[in-house]
Amino acid sequence: MADLQDEINATAEAGELDQSPARPDPRTEPLPEREPGHGPEAAEAADPLERAHALLAAHPVADGYSGLPGTLRDLPWYDFETGDSGLESDLPRLRAGRVGAQLWSVRVPEWLGTDQVVRTTLEQIDLVKHVVGNHPEWLRLARDASETTDARNCGRMATLIGPARGTALGDSLGALRGLHSLGLCAVTLCGTSWAGADGLTAFGEEVVREMNRLGLLADLSGASEATVRRVLAISKAPVIFTRSGAAALRDHPDNLSDELLAEVGEHKGLCMVPLAADRTGSSAREVADHLDHVRRVAGPECVGIAGMYDTPEVHPEDLVDPSDYPQLIAALLDRGWPEADVALLTWGNFQRALRGADFTARATRERRTASTARIERLDG
């Protein structure tokens, strides 16, 4: 793999493709028009919430983690369109929060056995497709940056499947390819025999290379430092952390140290800061502190947002559902974030990660066929 892996630099070459057209969502409430003649000084002086709504109309939120599949699977019934079934992120609130894309997690409980993990993951993928199919006027399945942008330009919210637990692969690269063919976009690399406290085994490295070939994103939230560093070393596609804040501000196993954040920035990865009280604090101010910190240490092109709605997590008291996203963006603008950096946070950085994975896959498939490696042969 040295020939290919040393030649590809996806994050650098794909960066030029990351700009998306500034087009408002026609299905949301119309925004108040600015009076003609107002220049940049007037825009800076405008109310932060008004500026947040205007910015989100052009650069909607790409939410890195939604627990909807697991929540919907456990409900006896739900009304996703009117919001009358106890969900945190139904369609009305997603539209009010200007959400343009979401990763719908198909992670399953840790206590399930391997066979149950595989079956339940497949059931959740099937459920995602069923829900999206029942709401074609609002949702559209997507698996890469182009499909995500197309969905947004058609006034739909892009729904991406993943992450799934690494154990859902059943230690099989064939299963990895099968899940990808069903639409899976991301896999969490922890909790397996091949990605643990000591890092990646030989089979684990082959999993990462095959994910690069397929265009699957590697989610490293919850992974050990040894695993994170090894994946950063061998992956030519951007890695993501779907639910990690700054360990310097709050001690949590999934949060990243400043040293790791700096390495993520060097490799153009993406740290998606969760709106979860135990990880990033109980207020929007504390969440904004984490976003500030990650932006400063990793860089403005390496920070994103993960709502973690419809999960067991307790949310900050002023960010209780996705309709509160404009308030968070207004708080960042009030802190002096440039609108260009906010646009990267909400939409651009996630698009860059998707484009990087897609570019890597296209380049890798020209030089590498599907791997037939087996864990028994590589790891003994």
Coordinates of N, CA, C and O in Angstrom, one line a residue, residues 1 4 13 53 63 92 108 215 222-223 269:
M1 N 0.8 -1.2 0.0 CA 0.0 0.0 0.0 C 0.9 1.3 0.0 O 0.3 2.3 -0.2
L4 N 0.4 3.7 -3.1 CA -0.8 4.6 -3.2 C -0.9 5.5 -2.0 O -1.2 6.7 -2.1
E13 N -6.2 18.2 -2.0 CA -6.7 18.4 -3.4 C -8.2 18.6 -3.4 O -8.7 19.2 -4.3
H53 N -29.7 33.6 11.5 CA -30.7 33.0 10.6 C -30.3 33.3 9.1 O -30.4 32.4 8.3
D63 N -25.3 18.3 11.0 CA -25.3 17.7 12.4 C -24.6 16.4 12.3 O -25.0 15.4 11.6
P92 N -40.5 19.7 12.1 CA -40.7 21.1 12.3 C -39.5 21.7 13.1 O -39.1 22.8 12.7
V108 N -25.6 0.6 18.2 CA -26.5 -0.3 19.0 C -25.8 -0.4 20.4 O -24.6 -0.2 20.5
G215 N -14.6 4.9 0.6 CA -15.1 6.2 0.8 C -15.9 6.3 2.1 O -16.6 7.3 2.3
G222 N -14.2 8.1 21.1 CA -14.1 6.9 22.0 C -13.0 6.0 21.7 O -12.7 5.1 22.5
A223 N -12.2 6.3 20.7 CA -11.0 5.4 20.4 C -9.9 5.8 21.3 O -9.8 6.9 21.8
G269 N -8.5 16.7 10.0 CA -9.6 15.9 10.4 C -10.7 16.8 10.9 O -10.6 18.1 10.7

